[in-house]
Amino acid sequence: MEDEWTLVIEGDAAPGIIAPFAAWRKKPAGAGVWVEGDAEAEEIGPLVAAAPVVAVRFPAIVDGRGLSLGALLRTRYGFVGELRAFGDIIPDITEYMHRCGFNAFVLPDLEQAEVAIACIGRMSDHYQASVRQPKPPFQEPTTRRP
Amino acid sequence: MYQYNAFDQRFVEERVEQYRDQTRRFLAGELTDDQFLQLRLRNGLYIQRLAPMLRIAVPYGLLTATQLRALAEITRTYDKGYAHLSTRQNVQINWPELRVVPDILADLARVQMHCIQTSGSCIRNITTDQFAGVAADEIVDPRPYCELMRQWSTYHPEFDWLPRKFKIAVNAAQADRAAIHVHDIGINIRAGDDGRPRFDFLVGGGLGRTPVIGSLIREGLPEQHLLTYLEAILRVYNRYGRRDNKYKARIKILVRAMTPGKFRAQVDEEWEHLRDGPSTVPDEEIQRIKACFVPHVYEDLVDETQLLARERLADPAFNAWMQNNVAPHKRSGYAIVTLSTKATGVPPGDVTEEQMDAVADFAERFGFGEIRISHEQNFILPDVPQKHLLAVYELASEQALGQANVGLLTDMICCPGGDFCSLANAKSIPIAEAIQRRFDDYDYLHDLGPLDINISGCMNACGHHHVGHIGILGVDKRGDEFYQISIGGNQAKDASLGRILGPSFKRADVPDVIDRILAVYVDNRLDGEPFLHTVRRIGIEPFKAHVYGVAEPSAGEREGPAPRMKEPPALRRAG
C-alpha cells in the first residue's frame, strides 16, 4: 500500500509528482497527471495516453462522471498506465471504478483498503461488458449458461 | 415469464449478501448515514417520514402466482399485512425494519425477485404495457426486450451513479398504455417492412417540476443495436447531465438545453464508436430470452358472446364491470381482466395479504398463474376464459377487488403523499378518498366516461398529475396544504400536459372543484365526447370561469343526464 507518487492539488509537475493537468502539460517528463471527473476525454485522452499515472478526482460518492472518463481513457484512448481514483470514495464504490478501468484507489486507511478488496471480489459475474470484461456474458456462452 | 438461470440466481444471491454486509457495516458504525443512504437506495430502501419503505422490483409489472404469494408472506412476516402497488408497476412495503431488510431480500431472491435499483440516481425498473403478450392490439411482444434491457441496466458499472433517476418505458401496441412520451427514454416498438421489430426512441420526456413530452431522436433502430444505442444515450447523459441542481438534473433538462437536434447528434457520434461492438445483441440471445415468453398453451375456445350477453343483462353491476374492466385478448374465448384496487376508503394501490393470496389463486384457477401490475396501480389477470368472467367478478368482489371503475374518475392514480413520504408538500390519499366518496354513484361515473384523475403530493409528480385528464398537485403555502388543479393532460398516444386552472384550493374544496369542472364538461360535451376531447375543443377558459365563480353554468342547456350528487351543494360548502 505504499505510494511512490505524491499528488499535489496545486503546483508544478516533476518526476514522482502527480500534478494538475495544466502543470503536467508544461513538464510531463516522469510526472503523473490528475484531472477532474468531468474532464473532456476527447481533449485530454490523446495527451495523457503516455503518462505513467492518470488520477481522476471523484468530488462526491454520487458523482459518476469519472466512471465514464475512466472507461473512455481505457477503451478509446488506449491508456494502459495506472488509473487512480481519489476524492470522496468509499470501498463499495471501488467496485464500479474497478470495472471502469481503475486499478488504484486512494482510501483513508488500510482497513478500508481491505474492505475495498473484498468489495471488488464479491460479485462473480456481471451482465454487461466493461473494461474488465470486454464481452458481455451473452457473447461468452460458457459463462452465461448454467 | 422470464426464468432465472444459474447465472441470474447467483447474481441476486450475491447482491443480497453484498447488501447484508453493507447493512452490517452501517450498524457497526463503519459507514456514515450519508454513505449508507446511497447504498440502501440502490436496494430500494428509503427512510420515510414514519418508517422505512422498501420498494420491490416487479420487472415490467410481471409476477407469477408464486411470487405474489411470497409478497403476501413478506407483508405478513415483516410488515403490517398490506403492500402498495406503485405507479412504476412495483410493490412497496411501508414498515420493514432496517436490520431485517437483508432477510427480506433473501426471501425475495428465493422467488427470483429483488429490490435492485428501485430507488437512487440510476436506471429504474423498466415499465411496459400491462397487457403485453396478450393484448389484441399488440404489434410486437415487448417483454423479451424489456428483460434484455433489465439485464443490461442491472448493476451497470458506468450508469449506476447518474445525475438523477432514469426511467425507461416501452410500448409495442396500437394504444400506448405505458406513457412513453413522459419518460426519460420512451421506446416504441413496431414492425419494420421486413417484419422484424424496429425501435423508435423518444428522449427527455418527463413529469416533475418541468413536464416535457419526449423528443424523437431515432427511428427504426434494429433490435441488435438496442443496447449499444442505449449505452450511447446514457453515456452522454452521465457525462453532461447537470449535477449542481437536482431539479435540473433529469435528462429532459439536458435535451432541452442542448436542443433535441444537437443531443441526437452527440448520441450518434458516441454510438458510432459503440455500434457493432461486443454489446451488439446476437440473435441467439434474443431467441434465448424470447423462449421464456412463448405463448401459453391456450385452449381452442370460442368467444362466448351469447353467454356473456345473458349474464350482463341479468346483472347490471357485472355489465358495468365487463364494460370497464375487461379488455380484448388476442386469443378468441379469452379476456384480460383488470382487478381494481380503487375501493372507496382504501388508498389507491393498497392491497392486503389476503387480497394478494386471493389474486394468486385467481391467476392459477383462471389463467396460467401469471399476474400483472399496471402503472394505474391495479392487478391484471391476463388470461381469463370468457366463460369464467362472471365467476372471477364474483370472487373478486368478495375481496373488494370487483370495483367496476377502471379508467373512470374513481380509478385514480395517487402517490403515497404526505402521510408516508418525506418529500410531499401535502397529503394525497385523503384527497383521493374524498373524491371517491363524493363520486360513488356508478351510473354517474359511467355517464362521465373515461376520466383519469392523477394526484401527486409534490412537484416530483409520482402521481403523474401532469398527464391526468384532471391533475391535482399538493403545494405548500406558508405551511398549509393547498392543491393546484390542471386539466387536459393525457398519458396515451396523443400525450399532452395539463394546463393549470388558476390559484390553488384548500383540501376541503377539492371535491367541489372537481364537481364544477365536470358540470362544465357535461354542459358542453357533444354526443359521446369524452372529457379530454371536450377540454381540447372548448379550451380551459369555460372551466376556469365556472370554477372560480365568474359565471354559473347555464343549467337550461344541459345535455344528457344531470349529474347526481351525494349531497346538495349547499351542504358541501360547510367546512
XYZ file of C-alpha atoms in Angstrom:
721
model
C 0.000 0.000 0.000
C 2.997 2.295 -0.092
C 2.643 5.049 -2.610
C 5.587 6.022 -4.745
C 3.645 9.021 -6.030
C 2.808 12.333 -4.372
C -0.304 14.084 -5.587
C -0.285 17.861 -5.475
C -3.609 19.639 -5.853
C -1.713 22.746 -6.981
C 1.885 23.021 -8.036
C 4.402 22.060 -10.662
C 4.993 18.709 -12.231
C 8.160 16.750 -11.507
C 9.201 13.097 -11.503
C 7.255 11.274 -8.784
C 4.627 14.029 -8.613
C 1.035 13.768 -9.791
C 0.308 17.299 -10.921
C -2.806 19.070 -12.188
C -3.309 18.774 -15.918
C -2.177 22.314 -16.824
C 1.069 21.972 -14.866
C 1.697 18.463 -16.145
C 1.398 19.625 -19.748
C 4.279 22.029 -19.242
C 6.622 19.410 -17.777
C 5.295 15.906 -18.349
C 8.584 14.026 -18.067
C 8.392 11.407 -15.319
C 5.298 13.015 -13.805
C 1.745 11.816 -13.288
C -1.335 13.889 -14.028
C -4.633 14.381 -12.260
C -7.918 15.585 -13.714
C -11.445 16.210 -12.517
C -14.081 13.567 -13.258
C -15.791 15.900 -15.717
C -12.650 16.478 -17.796
C -13.326 16.083 -21.519
C -11.979 12.698 -22.529
C -11.754 13.948 -26.128
C -9.381 16.752 -25.083
C -7.156 15.038 -22.546
C -7.357 11.451 -23.808
C -4.816 11.733 -26.644
C -2.450 13.789 -24.445
C -2.370 11.677 -21.283
C -2.221 8.320 -23.033
C 1.522 8.017 -22.432
C 1.517 9.213 -18.784
C 2.538 6.637 -16.157
C -0.359 7.654 -13.876
C -3.648 9.370 -14.513
C -5.566 10.207 -11.330
C -9.250 11.136 -11.545
C -10.939 13.102 -8.791
C -14.396 11.996 -7.626
C -15.886 15.015 -5.844
C -18.759 13.038 -4.269
C -19.836 9.414 -3.897
C -22.785 10.050 -6.165
C -20.799 11.636 -8.988
C -20.361 9.003 -11.679
C -18.716 11.177 -14.336
C -15.288 9.834 -13.525
C -16.554 6.335 -14.340
C -17.301 7.348 -17.923
C -13.972 9.173 -18.125
C -12.067 6.113 -16.902
C -13.868 3.811 -19.320
C -13.153 6.170 -22.212
C -9.454 6.577 -21.356
C -9.057 2.813 -21.321
C -11.218 1.819 -24.278
C -10.935 4.772 -26.635
C -7.562 6.353 -25.907
C -5.595 3.223 -25.132
C -4.363 4.342 -21.729
C -2.534 1.419 -20.104
C -0.818 3.080 -17.118
C -2.101 3.359 -13.565
C -5.628 4.786 -13.416
C -6.124 6.098 -9.924
C -9.322 7.255 -8.228
C -9.212 9.797 -5.412
C -11.634 12.118 -3.673
C -14.850 11.117 -1.890
C -14.549 7.357 -2.125
C -15.957 4.524 -0.038
C -14.894 0.912 -0.513
C -18.213 -0.099 -2.086
C -17.761 2.345 -4.953
C -14.345 0.992 -5.872
C -16.030 -1.998 -7.470
C -17.695 0.233 -10.075
C -14.415 2.077 -10.594
C -12.510 -1.167 -10.985
C -14.942 -2.321 -13.665
C -14.486 1.010 -15.445
C -10.735 0.505 -15.630
C -9.370 1.993 -12.398
C -6.627 -0.008 -10.750
C -5.583 2.224 -7.855
C -7.753 3.816 -5.173
C -6.919 6.371 -2.519
C -8.706 5.319 0.679
C -8.346 6.759 4.181
C -6.736 3.740 5.849
C -5.593 0.161 5.480
C -8.804 -1.207 6.952
C -10.880 0.490 4.252
C -8.449 -0.702 1.614
C -9.062 -4.279 2.775
C -12.831 -3.768 2.639
C -12.406 -2.391 -0.875
C -10.548 -5.508 -1.978
C -13.390 -7.634 -0.583
C -15.978 -5.429 -2.355
C -14.208 -5.766 -5.681
C -14.184 -9.558 -5.433
C -17.716 -10.042 -4.150
C -19.786 -10.463 -7.317
C -18.819 -13.422 -9.538
C -20.394 -12.138 -12.740
C -21.914 -9.107 -14.334
C -24.486 -8.636 -17.036
C -22.590 -6.115 -19.131
C -19.385 -5.650 -20.973
C -16.944 -3.408 -19.123
C -13.271 -2.528 -19.215
C -12.597 -5.650 -17.080
C -14.890 -7.856 -19.098
C -14.702 -6.744 -22.724
C -17.526 -9.047 -23.806
C -20.962 -9.243 -22.214
C -21.948 -12.688 -20.928
C -24.185 -13.309 -23.929
C -21.050 -13.303 -26.091
C -19.485 -15.924 -23.806
C -21.971 -18.776 -23.848
C -19.999 -20.865 -21.383
C -20.194 -18.290 -18.600
C -23.780 -17.407 -19.342
C -25.324 -20.819 -19.460
C -25.910 -22.838 -16.328
C -42.295 -15.174 -17.881
C -38.510 -14.932 -17.716
C -36.952 -17.785 -15.742
C -33.678 -17.198 -13.933
C -30.856 -19.497 -14.922
C -27.904 -20.257 -12.621
C -26.199 -17.001 -13.616
C -29.222 -14.843 -12.734
C -29.841 -16.694 -9.479
C -26.229 -16.415 -8.331
C -26.295 -12.731 -9.203
C -29.280 -11.857 -6.982
C -27.983 -14.036 -4.160
C -24.580 -12.373 -4.200
C -26.226 -8.978 -4.320
C -28.186 -9.878 -1.164
C -25.003 -10.881 0.643
C -23.321 -7.703 -0.518
C -26.178 -5.677 0.952
C -26.150 -7.743 4.151
C -22.518 -6.779 4.584
C -23.281 -3.114 3.867
C -26.078 -3.136 6.466
C -23.771 -4.794 8.997
C -21.069 -2.195 8.416
C -23.609 0.607 8.780
C -24.952 -0.781 12.050
C -21.361 -1.209 13.268
C -20.685 2.467 12.558
C -18.291 1.778 9.673
C -20.481 3.605 7.154
C -21.993 7.013 7.849
C -25.684 7.785 7.311
C -24.872 9.590 4.075
C -22.669 6.814 2.755
C -25.153 4.084 3.610
C -28.009 6.161 2.167
C -26.649 5.726 -1.345
C -26.097 2.004 -0.899
C -29.531 1.291 0.583
C -31.277 3.387 -2.098
C -29.797 1.106 -4.741
C -31.534 -1.732 -2.938
C -34.861 0.050 -2.736
C -34.778 1.150 0.896
C -35.957 4.648 1.764
C -36.193 6.000 5.284
C -39.556 7.725 5.234
C -41.459 10.046 7.499
C -42.861 7.289 9.682
C -40.734 4.261 8.934
C -38.519 2.776 6.250
C -40.135 1.939 2.916
C -38.863 -0.921 0.787
C -39.644 -0.873 -2.918
C -39.612 -4.312 -4.509
C -38.910 -4.517 -8.235
C -41.553 -6.127 -10.390
C -39.785 -6.072 -13.757
C -42.193 -4.603 -16.317
C -45.072 -5.419 -13.963
C -44.969 -9.208 -14.408
C -45.483 -11.604 -11.495
C -46.172 -15.294 -11.028
C -48.692 -16.571 -8.524
C -45.764 -17.974 -6.538
C -44.110 -14.562 -6.418
C -47.314 -12.832 -5.375
C -47.806 -15.353 -2.555
C -44.219 -14.705 -1.482
C -45.018 -10.983 -1.351
C -48.104 -11.701 0.753
C -45.948 -13.787 3.076
C -43.378 -10.999 3.345
C -46.046 -8.475 4.348
C -47.266 -10.957 6.992
C -43.820 -11.703 8.358
C -42.078 -8.368 8.195
C -44.806 -5.801 7.806
C -48.361 -4.922 8.736
C -50.166 -7.189 6.322
C -50.547 -4.875 3.370
C -48.498 -3.581 0.457
C -48.791 -0.784 -2.060
C -48.768 -1.121 -5.860
C -46.729 1.785 -7.236
C -47.039 3.799 -10.431
C -43.877 2.086 -11.709
C -45.557 -1.305 -11.523
C -43.551 -2.101 -8.388
C -44.651 -3.180 -4.914
C -43.834 -1.220 -1.784
C -43.979 -2.198 1.845
C -44.013 0.523 4.438
C -42.826 -0.830 7.716
C -39.762 -3.077 7.305
C -37.036 -2.828 9.922
C -33.717 -1.738 8.527
C -31.840 -4.629 10.141
C -34.110 -7.312 8.663
C -34.142 -5.933 5.115
C -31.332 -8.328 4.068
C -33.564 -11.224 5.174
C -36.436 -9.837 3.111
C -34.104 -9.582 0.114
C -33.034 -13.192 0.656
C -36.692 -14.290 0.725
C -37.274 -12.360 -2.489
C -34.234 -13.919 -4.170
C -35.735 -17.361 -3.481
C -38.601 -16.475 -5.840
C -36.390 -14.703 -8.417
C -37.130 -11.205 -7.149
C -35.063 -8.304 -5.841
C -35.095 -4.613 -4.966
C -32.154 -3.629 -7.152
C -32.292 -0.060 -8.483
C -35.826 0.654 -7.345
C -34.543 3.960 -5.976
C -31.461 6.165 -6.265
C -29.991 8.035 -9.247
C -29.774 5.022 -11.509
C -31.759 3.190 -14.184
C -35.039 2.219 -12.558
C -37.459 -0.602 -13.242
C -38.329 -0.666 -16.937
C -42.071 -0.455 -17.457
C -44.324 -1.537 -20.269
C -47.884 -2.263 -21.282
C -49.629 -4.232 -18.529
C -51.320 -6.211 -21.320
C -48.017 -7.130 -23.009
C -48.127 -10.507 -24.721
C -51.911 -10.815 -24.617
C -53.365 -7.527 -25.911
C -55.449 -7.750 -29.059
C -53.834 -4.553 -30.393
C -50.245 -5.668 -29.787
C -47.765 -5.362 -32.663
C -44.667 -6.894 -31.062
C -44.313 -8.589 -27.672
C -42.193 -6.072 -25.720
C -41.351 -8.363 -22.793
C -38.183 -10.047 -24.155
C -36.737 -6.614 -24.950
C -37.675 -5.309 -21.511
C -35.872 -8.282 -19.997
C -32.823 -7.719 -22.201
C -32.702 -4.101 -21.032
C -33.342 -5.111 -17.421
C -30.275 -7.320 -17.507
C -28.179 -4.702 -19.250
C -29.159 -1.981 -16.779
C -28.682 -4.143 -13.670
C -25.637 -3.041 -11.684
C -24.148 -1.309 -14.696
C -20.552 -0.292 -13.971
C -20.859 3.153 -15.539
C -24.513 4.134 -15.148
C -25.417 3.474 -11.526
C -24.351 6.970 -10.400
C -26.245 9.182 -12.803
C -27.185 12.813 -12.223
C -30.702 11.693 -11.350
C -33.091 8.738 -11.546
C -33.675 7.381 -15.028
C -36.893 5.826 -16.232
C -37.407 3.810 -19.386
C -40.826 2.747 -20.704
C -41.653 0.566 -23.676
C -44.776 0.368 -25.788
C -45.414 -2.096 -28.588
C -49.178 -1.884 -29.157
C -51.543 0.372 -31.100
C -52.635 2.139 -27.940
C -49.876 3.416 -25.654
C -50.568 2.014 -22.209
C -47.024 2.699 -20.960
C -46.971 6.540 -21.141
C -43.774 6.516 -23.226
C -43.973 10.234 -24.033
C -43.281 11.211 -20.444
C -40.262 9.046 -19.683
C -36.525 9.743 -19.758
C -36.468 7.245 -22.600
C -39.681 6.085 -24.237
C -39.293 3.255 -26.715
C -41.934 2.441 -29.275
C -41.516 -0.962 -30.914
C -43.182 -1.590 -34.238
C -42.813 -3.978 -37.141
C -40.424 -2.953 -39.915
C -41.075 -3.524 -43.621
C -39.200 -6.819 -43.347
C -41.377 -7.911 -40.427
C -38.502 -7.531 -37.950
C -39.019 -5.270 -34.914
C -37.941 -1.642 -35.192
C -37.310 0.665 -32.247
C -38.172 4.367 -32.103
C -36.543 6.349 -29.291
C -38.138 9.291 -27.534
C -35.807 11.031 -25.118
C -36.229 13.690 -22.466
C -39.875 13.351 -21.619
C -40.869 13.541 -18.010
C -43.093 14.957 -15.350
C -41.827 16.548 -12.143
C -41.345 20.317 -11.916
C -40.740 20.719 -15.599
C -43.143 18.478 -17.505
C -41.966 17.767 -21.057
C -43.068 15.491 -23.877
C -40.112 13.429 -25.148
C -38.344 14.210 -28.432
C -37.983 11.579 -31.128
C -34.243 11.135 -31.713
C -34.028 7.816 -33.520
C -36.454 5.941 -35.733
C -36.411 2.351 -36.846
C -33.385 1.015 -34.946
C -32.983 -2.742 -35.499
C -33.068 -4.904 -32.381
C -29.422 -5.955 -32.288
C -28.411 -2.322 -31.690
C -30.718 -1.780 -28.742
C -28.071 -1.959 -26.010
C -25.309 -0.058 -27.791
C -27.702 2.765 -28.614
C -28.927 2.904 -25.008
C -25.314 2.959 -23.883
C -24.654 5.961 -26.120
C -27.620 7.883 -24.679
C -26.720 7.036 -21.102
C -23.068 7.939 -21.591
C -23.936 11.371 -22.977
C -26.327 11.903 -20.075
C -23.883 10.640 -17.429
C -21.183 12.961 -18.709
C -23.183 16.090 -19.391
C -26.351 15.986 -17.293
C -26.399 18.710 -14.644
C -25.325 17.727 -11.163
C -25.402 21.122 -9.468
C -29.170 21.276 -9.006
C -31.273 18.158 -8.515
C -34.293 19.851 -10.043
C -32.365 20.395 -13.259
C -30.614 17.058 -13.356
C -33.049 14.943 -15.355
C -32.181 14.211 -18.972
C -35.077 16.377 -20.170
C -33.206 19.488 -18.997
C -30.058 18.394 -20.856
C -32.008 17.636 -24.041
C -33.703 20.993 -23.864
C -30.502 22.897 -23.095
C -28.645 21.230 -25.973
C -31.743 21.159 -28.240
C -33.021 17.729 -29.317
C -31.128 18.018 -32.626
C -27.735 18.567 -31.005
C -28.441 15.943 -28.376
C -29.200 13.468 -31.127
C -26.014 14.404 -32.954
C -23.962 13.838 -29.812
C -25.604 10.479 -29.167
C -25.000 9.464 -32.777
C -21.346 10.442 -32.510
C -20.961 8.331 -29.370
C -22.890 5.494 -30.943
C -20.517 5.414 -33.929
C -17.858 4.163 -31.503
C -20.119 1.526 -29.993
C -22.249 0.204 -32.825
C -21.459 -3.315 -33.958
C -19.218 -3.642 -30.863
C -19.347 -6.534 -28.367
C -22.640 -5.342 -26.810
C -24.420 -5.840 -30.111
C -27.021 -8.449 -29.241
C -26.711 -11.688 -31.181
C -29.886 -13.291 -32.424
C -29.261 -16.353 -30.211
C -29.522 -14.195 -27.089
C -32.781 -12.622 -28.268
C -34.116 -16.085 -29.041
C -32.953 -17.376 -25.629
C -34.935 -14.679 -23.835
C -37.890 -14.953 -26.205
C -38.123 -18.644 -25.389
C -39.171 -17.641 -21.847
C -42.126 -15.755 -23.251
C -43.607 -18.305 -25.600
C -47.392 -18.073 -25.629
C -49.158 -20.317 -23.146
C -50.929 -23.422 -24.343
C -54.325 -21.855 -24.868
C -57.393 -23.975 -25.317
C -59.284 -23.634 -28.561
C -62.133 -21.572 -27.189
C -64.746 -19.548 -28.999
C -65.991 -16.124 -27.999
C -68.834 -16.503 -25.514
C -70.883 -13.689 -26.991
C -74.281 -15.126 -26.137
C -73.439 -16.355 -22.654
C -71.900 -13.013 -21.742
C -74.850 -11.102 -23.174
C -77.212 -13.108 -20.966
C -75.040 -12.676 -17.899
C -74.650 -8.968 -18.495
C -78.352 -8.467 -18.959
C -79.086 -10.298 -15.712
C -76.678 -8.265 -13.605
C -76.125 -4.555 -14.251
C -73.134 -4.461 -11.907
C -71.444 -7.258 -13.862
C -72.339 -5.418 -17.041
C -70.578 -2.280 -15.817
C -67.535 -4.331 -14.804
C -67.430 -6.001 -18.223
C -67.605 -2.614 -19.875
C -64.765 -1.041 -17.912
C -62.526 -3.748 -16.511
C -62.350 -6.310 -19.299
C -60.138 -5.821 -22.359
C -59.970 -7.877 -25.548
C -57.464 -10.742 -25.662
C -55.516 -11.747 -28.754
C -56.956 -15.292 -28.435
C -60.631 -15.944 -29.033
C -62.578 -17.103 -25.988
C -60.215 -15.341 -23.571
C -60.252 -11.913 -21.949
C -57.921 -9.639 -19.965
C -59.326 -8.647 -16.588
C -58.271 -5.663 -14.512
C -58.923 -6.005 -10.792
C -59.321 -2.500 -9.434
C -57.673 -1.694 -6.105
C -59.602 1.586 -6.027
C -62.316 0.871 -3.478
C -63.700 3.865 -1.658
C -61.921 4.386 1.635
C -58.805 2.468 0.615
C -55.679 4.350 -0.507
C -55.279 3.719 -4.263
C -52.914 0.801 -4.837
C -53.045 -0.563 -1.292
C -53.637 -4.318 -1.139
C -53.823 -6.669 1.826
C -52.071 -10.016 2.240
C -55.467 -11.744 1.835
C -56.084 -9.930 -1.435
C -52.642 -10.875 -2.722
C -53.185 -14.527 -1.865
C -56.625 -14.416 -3.470
C -55.296 -12.858 -6.677
C -52.577 -15.544 -6.818
C -55.325 -18.175 -6.557
C -57.405 -16.491 -9.283
C -54.361 -16.428 -11.567
C -53.940 -20.175 -11.187
C -57.609 -21.101 -11.412
C -58.449 -18.754 -14.270
C -55.215 -18.480 -16.195
C -51.633 -19.684 -16.347
C -50.500 -18.470 -12.953
C -49.475 -15.006 -14.156
C -50.408 -11.596 -12.805
C -49.559 -8.106 -13.982
C -49.418 -4.824 -12.092
C -50.421 -1.763 -14.090
C -48.983 1.704 -13.625
C -52.557 2.664 -12.753
C -51.910 0.566 -9.615
C -54.283 -2.301 -10.385
C -53.853 -6.062 -10.761
C -54.346 -7.728 -14.134
C -55.409 -11.317 -14.765
C -54.148 -11.713 -18.321
C -55.690 -14.995 -19.487
C -59.236 -15.457 -18.204
C -61.508 -17.751 -20.269
C -64.616 -15.721 -21.099
C -66.888 -18.400 -19.690
C -65.356 -17.782 -16.247
C -65.620 -13.997 -16.242
C -68.719 -13.949 -14.067
C -67.074 -16.258 -11.535
C -63.963 -14.073 -11.465
C -66.115 -10.989 -10.988
C -67.981 -12.537 -8.077
C -64.855 -13.865 -6.372
C -63.043 -10.571 -6.883
C -65.995 -8.673 -5.424
C -65.749 -10.772 -2.261
C -62.172 -9.485 -1.946
C -63.120 -5.833 -2.595
C -61.374 -6.138 -5.973
C -64.536 -6.044 -8.072
C -64.916 -2.285 -8.470
C -66.140 -1.581 -12.000
C -64.239 1.677 -12.215
C -61.172 1.036 -14.402
C -60.437 4.138 -16.438
C -63.200 6.086 -14.722
C -62.948 9.011 -12.364
C -62.585 6.899 -9.220
C -59.740 4.810 -10.739
C -57.290 7.482 -9.646
C -53.514 7.384 -9.752
C -52.189 8.621 -6.446
C -48.769 8.769 -4.795
C -48.408 7.881 -1.079
C -48.266 11.606 -0.311
C -47.686 13.385 2.986
C -48.991 10.503 5.056
C -45.922 8.460 4.185
C -43.461 10.390 2.072
C -40.999 12.895 3.477
C -40.799 14.796 0.187
C -44.519 15.557 -0.034
C -45.891 19.058 0.463
C -49.357 17.755 1.060
C -51.369 14.635 1.616
C -52.761 12.919 -1.428
C -54.575 9.835 -0.143
C -57.282 11.815 1.732
C -57.919 13.786 -1.474
C -58.412 10.565 -3.420
C -60.705 9.286 -0.716
C -62.773 12.492 -0.597
C -63.224 12.346 -4.372
C -64.182 8.669 -4.246
C -66.715 9.396 -1.512
C -68.223 12.266 -3.457
C -68.484 10.388 -6.724
C -69.539 6.898 -5.823
C -72.635 6.721 -7.996
C -71.706 4.238 -10.721
C -74.361 5.493 -13.119
C -72.952 8.986 -12.985
C -69.395 7.676 -13.318
C -70.299 5.652 -16.383
C -72.107 8.613 -17.845
C -68.939 10.682 -17.403
C -66.939 8.052 -19.258
C -63.136 7.787 -19.430
C -61.576 10.170 -16.947
C -58.127 9.981 -15.380
C -57.609 11.860 -12.159
C -53.963 11.817 -11.111
C -52.835 13.102 -7.730
C -49.290 13.987 -6.621
C -48.352 15.228 -3.172
C -45.477 17.313 -4.546
C -43.618 18.522 -7.636
C -41.851 15.193 -8.009
C -45.065 14.039 -9.649
C -45.064 10.387 -8.580
C -48.824 10.530 -9.112
C -48.299 11.723 -12.735
C -50.597 14.719 -12.229
C -49.451 16.455 -15.435
C -50.899 13.720 -17.606
C -54.159 13.234 -15.749
C -57.223 14.468 -17.621
C -57.634 16.205 -14.291
C -54.385 16.614 -12.365
C -54.135 17.510 -8.698
C -50.856 18.696 -7.189
C -50.213 19.284 -3.493
C -48.434 22.586 -2.848
C -47.222 24.194 0.322
C -48.348 27.728 1.074
C -46.769 29.105 4.214
C -47.010 25.716 5.894
C -50.570 24.957 4.776
C -51.568 22.269 2.315
C -53.117 23.563 -0.897
C -53.950 21.861 -4.166
C -53.356 23.126 -7.662
C -55.624 21.704 -10.334
C -54.900 21.266 -14.023
C -56.981 19.845 -16.848
C -56.342 18.455 -20.310
C -53.361 16.205 -19.609
C -53.176 12.814 -21.265
C -50.792 9.856 -20.998
C -51.831 7.962 -24.118
C -50.527 8.144 -27.713
C -51.667 11.726 -28.276
C -49.976 12.693 -24.999
C -50.420 16.190 -23.655
C -49.624 18.053 -20.464
C -52.394 19.536 -18.356
C -52.871 23.289 -18.034
C -53.220 24.825 -14.602
C -56.663 26.279 -13.948
C -55.517 29.022 -11.605
C -54.874 29.639 -7.901
C -54.823 26.559 -5.683
C -57.529 25.318 -3.336
C -57.902 24.108 0.222
C -58.235 20.373 0.665
C -61.900 20.524 1.686
C -62.787 22.367 -1.525
C -61.209 19.908 -3.957
C -64.261 17.627 -4.426
C -66.371 20.746 -5.116
C -63.903 21.975 -7.694
C -63.940 18.580 -9.446
C -67.715 18.779 -9.388
C -67.674 22.169 -11.078
C -65.193 21.036 -13.710
C -67.427 18.080 -14.508
C -70.505 20.310 -14.685
C -68.836 22.389 -17.402
C -67.946 19.188 -19.248
C -71.468 17.769 -19.035
C -72.873 21.108 -20.216
C -70.584 21.374 -23.184
C -69.874 17.888 -24.397
C -71.038 16.750 -27.784
C -72.702 13.392 -28.123
C -70.348 10.703 -26.804
C -67.452 13.110 -26.476
C -65.012 12.153 -23.698
C -63.863 14.720 -21.147
C -60.415 15.151 -22.686
C -61.795 15.952 -26.125
C -64.226 18.492 -24.736
C -61.365 20.229 -22.923
C -59.324 20.239 -26.110
C -62.226 21.571 -28.153
C -63.508 24.346 -25.884
C -60.283 25.221 -24.094
C -59.611 25.926 -20.471
C -61.494 29.236 -20.128
C -65.066 27.957 -19.559
C -63.741 25.681 -16.815
C -61.787 28.479 -15.219
C -64.798 30.763 -15.295
C -67.081 28.291 -13.591
C -64.577 27.005 -11.049
C -63.594 30.473 -9.885
C -67.204 31.583 -9.813
C -67.080 34.111 -12.627
C -70.061 32.536 -14.301
C -72.575 29.857 -13.438
C -73.228 27.051 -15.912
C -76.331 27.540 -17.966
C -78.493 24.870 -16.375
C -81.091 25.052 -19.112
C -78.654 23.812 -21.739
C -77.602 20.580 -20.081
C -77.350 17.587 -22.322
C -77.799 14.041 -21.179
C -78.482 13.040 -17.615
C -77.788 15.670 -14.991
C -75.063 14.726 -12.535
C -76.345 13.059 -9.442
C -74.664 14.238 -6.299
C -74.495 12.541 -2.955
C -75.319 15.759 -1.139
C -76.715 19.103 -2.263
C -74.070 21.754 -2.973
C -75.098 23.955 -0.040
C -74.163 21.279 2.478
C -70.885 20.514 0.782
C -69.667 24.034 1.271
C -69.591 23.563 5.030
C -66.058 23.428 6.462
